[in-house]
Coordinates of C-alpha atoms in Angstrom, one line a residue:
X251 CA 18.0 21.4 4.5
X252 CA 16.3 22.7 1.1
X253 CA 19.7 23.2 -1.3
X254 CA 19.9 19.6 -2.2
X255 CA 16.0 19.3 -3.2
X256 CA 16.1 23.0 -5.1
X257 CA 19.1 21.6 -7.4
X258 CA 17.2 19.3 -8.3
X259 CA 14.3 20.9 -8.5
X260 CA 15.9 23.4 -11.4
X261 CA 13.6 22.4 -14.3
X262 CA 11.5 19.7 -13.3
X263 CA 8.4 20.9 -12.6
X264 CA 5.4 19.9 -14.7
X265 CA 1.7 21.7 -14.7
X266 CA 0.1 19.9 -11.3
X267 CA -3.0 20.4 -13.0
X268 CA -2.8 18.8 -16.5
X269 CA -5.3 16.8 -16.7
X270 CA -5.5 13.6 -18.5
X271 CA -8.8 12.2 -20.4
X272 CA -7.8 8.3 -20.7
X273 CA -9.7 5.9 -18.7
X274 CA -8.9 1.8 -17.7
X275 CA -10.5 1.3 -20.9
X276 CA -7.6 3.3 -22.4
X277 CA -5.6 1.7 -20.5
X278 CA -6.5 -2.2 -20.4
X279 CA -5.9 -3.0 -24.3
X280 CA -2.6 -4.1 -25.9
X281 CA -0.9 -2.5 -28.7
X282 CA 2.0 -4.8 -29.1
X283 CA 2.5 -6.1 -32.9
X284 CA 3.5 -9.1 -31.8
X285 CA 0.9 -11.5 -31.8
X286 CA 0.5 -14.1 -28.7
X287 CA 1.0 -17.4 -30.6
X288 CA 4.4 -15.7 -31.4
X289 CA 5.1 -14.6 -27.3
X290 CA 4.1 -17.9 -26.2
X291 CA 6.4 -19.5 -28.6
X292 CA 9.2 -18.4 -26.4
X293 CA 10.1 -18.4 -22.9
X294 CA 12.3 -15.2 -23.4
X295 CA 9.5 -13.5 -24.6
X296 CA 7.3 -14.5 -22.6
X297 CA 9.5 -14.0 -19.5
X298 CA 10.4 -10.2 -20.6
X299 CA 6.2 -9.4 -20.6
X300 CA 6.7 -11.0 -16.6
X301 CA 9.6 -8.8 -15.9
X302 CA 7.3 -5.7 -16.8
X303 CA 5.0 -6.5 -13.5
X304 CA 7.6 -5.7 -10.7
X305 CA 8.9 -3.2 -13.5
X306 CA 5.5 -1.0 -13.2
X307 CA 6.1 -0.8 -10.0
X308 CA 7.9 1.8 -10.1
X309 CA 6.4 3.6 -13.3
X310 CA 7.5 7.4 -13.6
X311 CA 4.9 9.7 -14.7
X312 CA 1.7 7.8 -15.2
X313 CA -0.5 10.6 -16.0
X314 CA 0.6 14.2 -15.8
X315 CA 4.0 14.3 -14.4
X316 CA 2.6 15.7 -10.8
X317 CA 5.4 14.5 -8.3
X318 CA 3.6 12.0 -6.7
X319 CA 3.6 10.0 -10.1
X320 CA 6.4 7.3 -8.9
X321 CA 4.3 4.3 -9.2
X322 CA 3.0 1.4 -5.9
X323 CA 5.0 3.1 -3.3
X324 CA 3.8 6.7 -3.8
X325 CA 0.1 4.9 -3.4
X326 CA 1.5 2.9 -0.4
X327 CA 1.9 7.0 1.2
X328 CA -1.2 7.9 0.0
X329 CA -3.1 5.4 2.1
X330 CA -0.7 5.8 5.2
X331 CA -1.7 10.1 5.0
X332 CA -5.1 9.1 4.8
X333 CA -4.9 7.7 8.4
X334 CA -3.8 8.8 11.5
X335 CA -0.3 7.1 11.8
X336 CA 1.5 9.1 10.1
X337 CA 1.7 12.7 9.8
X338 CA 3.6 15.3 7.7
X339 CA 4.0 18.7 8.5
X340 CA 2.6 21.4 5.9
X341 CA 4.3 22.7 3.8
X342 CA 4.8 23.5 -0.1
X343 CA 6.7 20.4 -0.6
X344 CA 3.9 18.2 0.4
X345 CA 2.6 16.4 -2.6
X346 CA 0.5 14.4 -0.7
X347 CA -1.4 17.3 1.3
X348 CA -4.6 16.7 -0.5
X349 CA -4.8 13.3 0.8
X350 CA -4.1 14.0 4.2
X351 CA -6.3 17.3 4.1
X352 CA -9.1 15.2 2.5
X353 CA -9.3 17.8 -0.4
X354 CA -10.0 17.3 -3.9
X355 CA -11.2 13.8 -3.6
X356 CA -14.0 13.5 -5.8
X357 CA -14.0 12.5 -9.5
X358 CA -12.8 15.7 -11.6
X359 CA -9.7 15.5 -9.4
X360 CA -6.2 14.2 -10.9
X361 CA -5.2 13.2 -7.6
X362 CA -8.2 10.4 -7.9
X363 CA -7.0 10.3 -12.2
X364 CA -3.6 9.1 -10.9
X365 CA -4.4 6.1 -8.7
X366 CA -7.4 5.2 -10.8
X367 CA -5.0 5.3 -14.2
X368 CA -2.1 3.9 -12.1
X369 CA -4.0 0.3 -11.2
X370 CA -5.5 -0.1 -14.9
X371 CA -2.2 0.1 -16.2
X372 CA -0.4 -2.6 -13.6
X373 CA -3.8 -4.4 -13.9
X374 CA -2.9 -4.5 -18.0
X375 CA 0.6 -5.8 -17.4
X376 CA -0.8 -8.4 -15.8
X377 CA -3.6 -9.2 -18.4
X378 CA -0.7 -9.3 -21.0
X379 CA 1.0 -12.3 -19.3
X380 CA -2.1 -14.2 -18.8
X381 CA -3.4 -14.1 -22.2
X382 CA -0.2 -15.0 -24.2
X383 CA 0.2 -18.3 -22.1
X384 CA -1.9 -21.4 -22.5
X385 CA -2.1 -23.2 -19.3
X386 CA -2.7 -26.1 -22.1
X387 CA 0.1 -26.3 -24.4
X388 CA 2.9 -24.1 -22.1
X389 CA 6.1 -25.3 -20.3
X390 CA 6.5 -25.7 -16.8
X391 CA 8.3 -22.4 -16.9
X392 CA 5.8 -20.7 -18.8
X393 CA 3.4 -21.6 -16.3
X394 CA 5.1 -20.8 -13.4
X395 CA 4.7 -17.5 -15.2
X396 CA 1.8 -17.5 -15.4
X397 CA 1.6 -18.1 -11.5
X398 CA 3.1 -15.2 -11.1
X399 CA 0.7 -12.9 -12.7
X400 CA -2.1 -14.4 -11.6
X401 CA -1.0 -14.0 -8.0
X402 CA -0.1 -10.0 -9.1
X403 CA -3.5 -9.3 -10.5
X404 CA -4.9 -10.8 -7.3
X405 CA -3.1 -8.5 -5.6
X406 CA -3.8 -5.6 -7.4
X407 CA -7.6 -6.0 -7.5
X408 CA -7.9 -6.7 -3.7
X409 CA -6.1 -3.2 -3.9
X410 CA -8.6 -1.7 -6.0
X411 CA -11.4 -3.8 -4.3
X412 CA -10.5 -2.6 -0.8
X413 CA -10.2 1.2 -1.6
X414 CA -13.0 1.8 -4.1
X415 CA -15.6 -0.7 -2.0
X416 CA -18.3 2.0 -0.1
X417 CA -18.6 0.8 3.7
X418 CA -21.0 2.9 5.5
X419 CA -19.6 5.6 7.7
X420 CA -20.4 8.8 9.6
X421 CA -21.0 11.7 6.8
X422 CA -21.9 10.2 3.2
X423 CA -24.4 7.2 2.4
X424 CA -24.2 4.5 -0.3
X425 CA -28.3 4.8 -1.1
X426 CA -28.5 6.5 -4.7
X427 CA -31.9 6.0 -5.5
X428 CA -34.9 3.4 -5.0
X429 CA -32.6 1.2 -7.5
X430 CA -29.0 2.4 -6.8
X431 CA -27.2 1.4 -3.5
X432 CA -23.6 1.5 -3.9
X433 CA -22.8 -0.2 -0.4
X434 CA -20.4 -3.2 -1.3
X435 CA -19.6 -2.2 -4.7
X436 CA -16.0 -2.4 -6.1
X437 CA -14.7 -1.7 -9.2
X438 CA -15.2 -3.4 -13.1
X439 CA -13.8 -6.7 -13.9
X440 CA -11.3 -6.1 -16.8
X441 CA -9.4 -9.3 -17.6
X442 CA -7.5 -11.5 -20.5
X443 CA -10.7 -12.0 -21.7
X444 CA -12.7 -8.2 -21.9
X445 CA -12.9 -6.8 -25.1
X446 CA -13.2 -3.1 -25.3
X447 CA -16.9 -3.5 -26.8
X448 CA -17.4 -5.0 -23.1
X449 CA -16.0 -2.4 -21.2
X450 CA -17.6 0.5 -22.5
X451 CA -20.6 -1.0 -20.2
X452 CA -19.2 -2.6 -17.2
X453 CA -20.7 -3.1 -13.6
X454 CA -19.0 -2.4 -10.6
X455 CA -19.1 -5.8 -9.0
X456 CA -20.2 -6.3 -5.6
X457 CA -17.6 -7.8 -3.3
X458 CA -18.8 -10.7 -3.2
X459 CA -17.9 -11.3 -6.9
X460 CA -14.7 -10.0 -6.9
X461 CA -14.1 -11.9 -3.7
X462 CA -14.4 -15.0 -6.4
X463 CA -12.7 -13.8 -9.2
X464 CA -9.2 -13.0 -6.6
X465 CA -9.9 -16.4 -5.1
X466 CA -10.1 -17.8 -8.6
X467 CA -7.2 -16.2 -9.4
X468 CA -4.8 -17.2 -6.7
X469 CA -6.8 -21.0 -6.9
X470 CA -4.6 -20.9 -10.1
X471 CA -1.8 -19.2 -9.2
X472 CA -1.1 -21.4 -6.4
X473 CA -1.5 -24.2 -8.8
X474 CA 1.3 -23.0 -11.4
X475 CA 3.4 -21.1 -8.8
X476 CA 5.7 -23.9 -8.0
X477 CA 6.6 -23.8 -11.5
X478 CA 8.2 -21.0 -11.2
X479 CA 11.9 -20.7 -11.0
X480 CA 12.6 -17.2 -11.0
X481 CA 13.4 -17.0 -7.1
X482 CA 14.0 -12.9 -7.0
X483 CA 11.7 -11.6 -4.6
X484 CA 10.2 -9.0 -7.1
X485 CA 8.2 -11.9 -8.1
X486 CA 5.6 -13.6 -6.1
X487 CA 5.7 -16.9 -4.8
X488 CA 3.8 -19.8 -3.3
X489 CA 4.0 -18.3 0.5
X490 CA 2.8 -14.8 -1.2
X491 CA -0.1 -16.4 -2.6
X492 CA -1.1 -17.9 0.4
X493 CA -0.4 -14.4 2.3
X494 CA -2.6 -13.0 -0.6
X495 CA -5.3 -15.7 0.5
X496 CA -5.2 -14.1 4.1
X497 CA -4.8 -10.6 2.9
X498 CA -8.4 -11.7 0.7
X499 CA -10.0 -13.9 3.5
X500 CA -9.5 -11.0 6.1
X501 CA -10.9 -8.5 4.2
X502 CA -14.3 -10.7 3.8
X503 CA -14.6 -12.1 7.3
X504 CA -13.5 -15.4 7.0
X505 CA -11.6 -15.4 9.9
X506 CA -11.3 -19.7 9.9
X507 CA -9.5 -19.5 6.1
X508 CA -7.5 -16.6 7.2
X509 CA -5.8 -18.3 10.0
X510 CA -5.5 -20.9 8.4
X511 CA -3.4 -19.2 5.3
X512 CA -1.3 -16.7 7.3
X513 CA -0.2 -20.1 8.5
X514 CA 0.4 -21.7 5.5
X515 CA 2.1 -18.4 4.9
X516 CA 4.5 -18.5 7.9
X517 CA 5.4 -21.9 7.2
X518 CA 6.3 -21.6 4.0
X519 CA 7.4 -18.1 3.7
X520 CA 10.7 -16.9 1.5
X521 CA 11.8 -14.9 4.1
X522 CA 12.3 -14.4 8.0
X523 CA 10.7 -12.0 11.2
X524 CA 13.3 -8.9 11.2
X525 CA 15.5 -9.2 13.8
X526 CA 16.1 -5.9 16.2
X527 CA 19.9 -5.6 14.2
X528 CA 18.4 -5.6 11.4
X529 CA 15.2 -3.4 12.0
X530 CA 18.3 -0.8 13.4
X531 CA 20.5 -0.8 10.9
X532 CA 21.8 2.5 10.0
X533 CA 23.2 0.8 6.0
X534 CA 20.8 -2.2 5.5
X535 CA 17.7 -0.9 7.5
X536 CA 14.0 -1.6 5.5
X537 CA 16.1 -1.4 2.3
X538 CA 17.1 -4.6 1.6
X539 CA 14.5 -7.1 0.2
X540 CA 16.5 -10.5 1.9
X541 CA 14.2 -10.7 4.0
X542 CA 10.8 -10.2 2.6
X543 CA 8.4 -12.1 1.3
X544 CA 7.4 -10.2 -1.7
X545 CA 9.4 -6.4 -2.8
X546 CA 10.0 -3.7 -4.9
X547 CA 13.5 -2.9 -6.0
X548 CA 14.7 -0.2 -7.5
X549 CA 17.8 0.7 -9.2
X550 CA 20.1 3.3 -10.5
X551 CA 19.3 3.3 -14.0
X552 CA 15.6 3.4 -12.9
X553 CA 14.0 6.9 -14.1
X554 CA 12.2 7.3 -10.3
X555 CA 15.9 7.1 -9.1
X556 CA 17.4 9.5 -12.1
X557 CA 15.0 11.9 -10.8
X558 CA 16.7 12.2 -7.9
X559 CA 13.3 13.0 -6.3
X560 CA 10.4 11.2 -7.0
X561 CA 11.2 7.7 -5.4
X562 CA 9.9 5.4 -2.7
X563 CA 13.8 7.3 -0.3
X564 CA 12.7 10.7 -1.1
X565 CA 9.5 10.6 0.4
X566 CA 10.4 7.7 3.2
X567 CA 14.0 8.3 4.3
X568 CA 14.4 11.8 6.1
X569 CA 18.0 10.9 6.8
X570 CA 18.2 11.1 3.1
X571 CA 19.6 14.6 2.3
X572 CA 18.5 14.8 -1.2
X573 CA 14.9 13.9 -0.9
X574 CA 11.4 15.6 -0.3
X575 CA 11.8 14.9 3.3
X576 CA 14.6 17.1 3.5
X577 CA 13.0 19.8 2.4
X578 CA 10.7 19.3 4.9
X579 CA 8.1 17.4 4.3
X580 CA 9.0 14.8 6.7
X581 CA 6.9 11.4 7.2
X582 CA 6.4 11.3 11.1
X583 CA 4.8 8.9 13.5
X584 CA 1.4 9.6 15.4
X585 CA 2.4 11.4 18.4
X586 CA -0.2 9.2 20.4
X587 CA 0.8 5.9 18.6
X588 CA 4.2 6.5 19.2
X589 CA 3.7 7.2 23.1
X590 CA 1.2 4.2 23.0
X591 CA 4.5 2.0 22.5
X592 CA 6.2 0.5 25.0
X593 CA 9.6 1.8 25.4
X594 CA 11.1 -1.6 26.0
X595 CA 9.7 -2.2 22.4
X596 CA 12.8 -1.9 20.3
X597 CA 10.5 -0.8 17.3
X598 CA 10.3 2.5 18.8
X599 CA 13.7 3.4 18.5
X600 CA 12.8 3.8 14.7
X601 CA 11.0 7.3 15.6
X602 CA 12.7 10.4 16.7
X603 CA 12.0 10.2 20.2
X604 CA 10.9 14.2 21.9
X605 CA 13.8 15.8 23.8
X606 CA 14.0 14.8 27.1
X607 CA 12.3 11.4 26.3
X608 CA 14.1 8.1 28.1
X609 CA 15.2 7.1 24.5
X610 CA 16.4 10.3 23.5
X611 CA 20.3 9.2 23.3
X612 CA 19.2 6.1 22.3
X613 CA 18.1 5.8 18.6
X614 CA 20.4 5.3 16.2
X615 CA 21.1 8.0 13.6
X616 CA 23.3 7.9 10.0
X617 CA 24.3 11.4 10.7
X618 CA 23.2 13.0 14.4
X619 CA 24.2 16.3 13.1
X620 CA 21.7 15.8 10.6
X621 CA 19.4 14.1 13.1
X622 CA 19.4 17.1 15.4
X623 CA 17.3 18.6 12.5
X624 CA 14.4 16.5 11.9
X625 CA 11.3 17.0 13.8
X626 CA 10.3 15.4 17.1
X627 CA 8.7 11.6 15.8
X628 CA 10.8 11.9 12.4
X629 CA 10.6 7.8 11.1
X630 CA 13.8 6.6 9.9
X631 CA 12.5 3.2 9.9
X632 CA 13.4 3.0 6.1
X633 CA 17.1 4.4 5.6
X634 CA 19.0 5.1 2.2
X635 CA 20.7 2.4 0.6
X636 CA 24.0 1.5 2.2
X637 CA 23.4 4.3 4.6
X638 CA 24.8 6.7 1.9
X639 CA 22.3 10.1 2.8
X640 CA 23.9 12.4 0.2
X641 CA 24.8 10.3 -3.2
X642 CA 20.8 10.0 -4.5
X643 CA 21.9 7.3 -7.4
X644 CA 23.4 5.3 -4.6
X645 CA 20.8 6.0 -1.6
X646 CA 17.6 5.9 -4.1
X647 CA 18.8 2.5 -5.4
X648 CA 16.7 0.9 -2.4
X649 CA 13.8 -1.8 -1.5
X650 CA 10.7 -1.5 0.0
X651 CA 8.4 -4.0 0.7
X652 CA 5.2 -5.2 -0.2
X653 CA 4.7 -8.3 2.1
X654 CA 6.3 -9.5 5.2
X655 CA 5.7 -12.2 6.8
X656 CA 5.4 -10.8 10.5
X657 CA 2.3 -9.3 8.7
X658 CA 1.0 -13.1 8.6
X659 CA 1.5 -13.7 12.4
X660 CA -0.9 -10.6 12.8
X661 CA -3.2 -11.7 11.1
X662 CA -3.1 -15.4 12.1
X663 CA -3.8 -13.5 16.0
X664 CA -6.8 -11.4 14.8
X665 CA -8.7 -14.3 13.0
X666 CA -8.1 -16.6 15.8
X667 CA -9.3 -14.0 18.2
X668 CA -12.4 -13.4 16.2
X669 CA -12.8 -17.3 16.1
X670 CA -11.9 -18.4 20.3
X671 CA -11.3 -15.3 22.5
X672 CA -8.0 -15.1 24.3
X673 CA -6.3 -17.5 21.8
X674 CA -5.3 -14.3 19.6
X675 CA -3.9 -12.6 22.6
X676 CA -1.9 -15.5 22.9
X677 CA -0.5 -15.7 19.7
X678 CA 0.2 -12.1 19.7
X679 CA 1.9 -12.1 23.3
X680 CA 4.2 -15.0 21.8
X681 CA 5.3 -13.2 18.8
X682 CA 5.9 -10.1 20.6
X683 CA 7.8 -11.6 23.1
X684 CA 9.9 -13.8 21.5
X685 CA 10.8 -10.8 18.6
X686 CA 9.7 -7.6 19.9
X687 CA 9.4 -7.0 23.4
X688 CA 10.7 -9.5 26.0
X689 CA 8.8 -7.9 29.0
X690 CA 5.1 -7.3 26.5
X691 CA 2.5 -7.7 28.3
X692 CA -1.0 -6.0 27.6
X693 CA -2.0 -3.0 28.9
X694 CA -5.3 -4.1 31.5
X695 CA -8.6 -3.4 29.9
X696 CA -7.4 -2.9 26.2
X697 CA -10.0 -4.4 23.9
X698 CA -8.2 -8.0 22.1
X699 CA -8.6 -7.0 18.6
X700 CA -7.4 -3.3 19.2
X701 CA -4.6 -4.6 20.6
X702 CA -3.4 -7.1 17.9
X703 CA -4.3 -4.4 15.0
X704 CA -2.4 -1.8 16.8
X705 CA 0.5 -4.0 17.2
X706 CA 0.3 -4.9 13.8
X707 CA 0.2 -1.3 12.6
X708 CA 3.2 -0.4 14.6
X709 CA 5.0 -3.5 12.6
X710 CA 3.8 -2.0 9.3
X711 CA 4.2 1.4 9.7
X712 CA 4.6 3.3 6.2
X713 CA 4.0 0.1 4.9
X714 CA 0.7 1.2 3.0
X715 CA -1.3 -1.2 4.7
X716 CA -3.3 0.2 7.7
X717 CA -5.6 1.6 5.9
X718 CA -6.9 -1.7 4.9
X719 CA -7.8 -2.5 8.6
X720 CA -9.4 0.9 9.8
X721 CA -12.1 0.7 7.2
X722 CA -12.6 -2.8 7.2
X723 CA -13.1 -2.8 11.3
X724 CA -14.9 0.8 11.2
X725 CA -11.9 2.0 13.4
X726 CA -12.3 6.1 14.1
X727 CA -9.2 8.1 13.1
X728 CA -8.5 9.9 15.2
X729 CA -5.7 13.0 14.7
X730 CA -7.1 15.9 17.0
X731 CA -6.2 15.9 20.5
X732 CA -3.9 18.0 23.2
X733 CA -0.5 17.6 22.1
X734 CA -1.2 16.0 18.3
X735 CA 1.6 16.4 15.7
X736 CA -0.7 16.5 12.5
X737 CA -1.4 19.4 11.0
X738 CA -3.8 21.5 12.3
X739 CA -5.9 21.8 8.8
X740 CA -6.1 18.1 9.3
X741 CA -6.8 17.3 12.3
X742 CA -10.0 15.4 11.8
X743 CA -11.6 13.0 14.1
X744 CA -14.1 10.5 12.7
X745 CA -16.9 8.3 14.3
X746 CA -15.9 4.8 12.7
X747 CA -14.2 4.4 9.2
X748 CA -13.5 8.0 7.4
X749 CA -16.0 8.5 4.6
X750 CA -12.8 9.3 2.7
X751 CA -11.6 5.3 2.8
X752 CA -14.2 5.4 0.2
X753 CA -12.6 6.0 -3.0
X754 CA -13.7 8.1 -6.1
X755 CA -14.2 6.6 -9.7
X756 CA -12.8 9.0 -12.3
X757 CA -15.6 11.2 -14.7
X758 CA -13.2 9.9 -17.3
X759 CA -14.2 6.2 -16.5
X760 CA -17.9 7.4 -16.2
X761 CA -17.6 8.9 -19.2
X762 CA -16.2 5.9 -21.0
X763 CA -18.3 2.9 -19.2
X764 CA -21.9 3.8 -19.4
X765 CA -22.6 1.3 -16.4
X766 CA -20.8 3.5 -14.3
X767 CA -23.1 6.5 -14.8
X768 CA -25.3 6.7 -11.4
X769 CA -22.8 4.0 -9.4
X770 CA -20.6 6.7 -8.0
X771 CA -19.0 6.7 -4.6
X772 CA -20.3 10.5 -3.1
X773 CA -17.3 12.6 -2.9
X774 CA -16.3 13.2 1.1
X775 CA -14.2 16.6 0.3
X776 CA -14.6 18.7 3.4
X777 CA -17.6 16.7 4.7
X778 CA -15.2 16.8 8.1
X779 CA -14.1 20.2 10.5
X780 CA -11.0 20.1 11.9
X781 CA -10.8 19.8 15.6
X782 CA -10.6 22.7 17.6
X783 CA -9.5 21.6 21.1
X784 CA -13.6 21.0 22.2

């Protein structure tokens, strides 16, 4: 399974360890020539600064050239590793292990340099776009634009809110001093408007103020939006921005404004709920953005897809023969949440199923000659474009997503469970029934909200966005038990949220924003023991 990968292995590797020393402010400060009077002259110019946000998406290399440098999606994995879902096997081709192993976390690390450098630089694109247009004096295009990358930077700062933000949990505490409590924090505001003066002393904000400077955002963004007229769906539009309003309103507790914009989102969304044909297909399965809400595409001219390796198939598609996965670092369901699942649950026939499981002979394989090599749970949820599992220009050129709407129904049954017990159990049995399972029903004596956030992680798995729910509802992770799949290095079991949902600020950003100095998030390497069958 490893000749593929080791072809194209042959003189690629970089140092893992190179370090770099640039910081958001580095990274948050235009260098173009061209002057914005002159961008905002023209709606070609202005439009080719817009195409540069999906563009980063998919940046090759941000920092160091380690070879989990392949921009939104490789940080989508990191999140999914960091919880018990998904699981990958050990081995040298694991990029990811240090996430999963919760090692080298803290703020020397360039596994914490690459996200942190990562978001300044897509948080920059979006700065450039909003600066050069004048909501004042621009065309209807130009502010649909503008829409656009307001709703982006919304999205990337509840990103950067949600995984820096200190929650309280079972090993580290957010009390620095008398003066210092971290609990709540986020990150700096950088936007159109920071100078670099500014940011060489800026505040983490509590969330409460970056809670208003998204909503602000997306106020806007909903406002110039339906301007737009750029309908790919690399490019977010009015039903994104209200998804983003749930996505934001969730994550604070507002559970009545939540419902009420995972509505809005539904009813006005771009795309549809996945039927079970086209969850299953073998060519068009998760890799086609039709019928998505908001997606990332990439393409064969793309460098992540020229480098045959570093790209959103490699590390997601084990049918692909080319990729990371085949060389064995396979992404695999949660044993547990995968026997959790109904078997009349057509969503489960996206996993490997054990031998001798019902659904053994059931799930449908590209390749079962291939198949008959993964390991047991092996997720081929997300296939290579077309089906094609050996040409990697043809199966890299693929989509994955970054919002669906059955995401919205999910969290249209949570907040209205929070708000009127039994009327989110409601909404969840409808959806599940009339898209997922025709005979759901749930399980006597499972807890409501467990039950709509697990469904909802099923429907998103790999998606990048679980971890957003287990620290904000102080859910345990839990990967140690009698016949777990992880890893036994990381088998961890936590009591509530994982101290390591708590991200790490770089030293380079400490070194370069005073303000930061004393504000740190405590580093949670190896503050947990594996479980040892006690």
């Amino acid at each position: 399974m490893k000749t593929n990968i080791n072809k194209l292995f042959a003189g690629m590797f970089c140092a893992a360890c190179l370090f770099s020393t640039t910081s958001c402010i580095d990274e948050t400060f235009p260098t173009d020539s061209a002057t914005a009077e002159q961008l905002a002259a023209s709606d070609k110019a202005t439009e080719a600064m817009v195409w540069a946000m999906p563009a980063f998406l998919n940046d090759f290399e941000t920092v160091a050239g380690n070879h989990y440098e392949w921009g939104y999606g490789s940080i989508m994995h990191i999140r999914d590793v960091m919880t018990g879902d998904m699981t990958v096997v050990a081995t040298g081709y694991d990029w990811y292990s240090n996430w999963a192993a919760n090692k080298n976390q803290g703020e020397n690390s360039a596994n914490t340099q690459f996200i942190w450098n990562y978001y300044w630089k897509f948080v920059q694109t979006h700065n450039n776009v909003i600066r050069t247009i004048n909501p004042e004096s621009a065309t209807d295009n130009q502010l649909g634009m503008l829409g656009a990358a307001q709703a982006y930077r919304a999205l990337a700062y509840l990103d950067l809110a949600q995984m820096y933000e200190f929650l309280p949990n079972d090993v580290t505490t957010g009390v620095k001093s008398d003066t210092i409590d971290v609990t709540y924090y986020t990150v700096p505001i950088v936007d159109e408007n920071t100078t670099e003066d500014m940011s060489r002393y800026n505040p983490r904000v509590h969330r409460d103020s970056m809670a208003m400077f998204i909503l602000n955002d997306l106020n806007n963004a909903e406002k110039n939006i339906v301007h737009l007229s750029i309908t790919d769906k690399v490019l977010p539009h009015l039903d994104v921005v209200y998804g983003l309003k749930a996505r934001l309103y969730m994550w604070i507790g507002d559970y009545e404004n939540a419902k009420t914009y995972a509505r809005l989102a539904i009813d006005n969304n771009t795309g549809h709920v996945m039927s079970q044909s086209e969850c299953l297909d073998t060519k068009a399965g998760f890799n086609t953005a039709d019928p998505w809400m908001l997606a990332s595409i990439t393409m064969k001219e793309d460098a992540v897809v020229k480098s045959g390796i570093l790209n959103w198939a490699s590390w997601m598609s084990p049918e692909a023969q080319y990729g990371y996965n085949a060389a064995g670092a396979t992404s695999m369901i949660d044993a547990a949440m995968y026997n959790r699942i109904s078997n009349g649950d057509f969503r489960k026939l996206m996993y490997k199923a054990p031998e001798g499981h019902a659904l053994e002979a059931k799930v449908p394989y590209i390749d079962a000659v291939w198949a008959a090599e993964l390991p047991e749970y092996a997720a081929i949820k997300f296939r290579p474009n077309g089906g094609d599992t050996q040409a990697y220009a043809v199966g890299s050129s693929t989509a994955y997503p970054l919002m669906r709407v059955e995401e919205m129904y999910f969290i249209e049954a949570e907040a209205a469970e929070h708000l009127a017990p039994g009327e989110g159990i409601e909404l969840l049995t409808d959806f599940m029934t009339t898209y997922r399972n025709p005979d759901y029903v749930v399980a006597p004596g499972v807890e409501a909200i467990d039950e709509i956030v697990f469904q909802k992680r099923v429907e998103l798995w790999g998606e990048g966005l679980a971890f957003y729910d287990i620290k904000r509802l102080d859910m345990s992770v839990t990967r140690g038990y009698e016949g777990s799949n992880h890893d036994a290095q990381r088998q961890f079991n936590t009591d509530g949220r994982p101290a390591w949902m708590n991200y790490c600020i770089v030293i380079t950003e400490k070194n370069n924003n005073l303000a930061i100095e004393g504000w740190e998030n405590p580093d949670p390497t190896g503050k947990y023991t594996p479980w040892t069958g006690n």
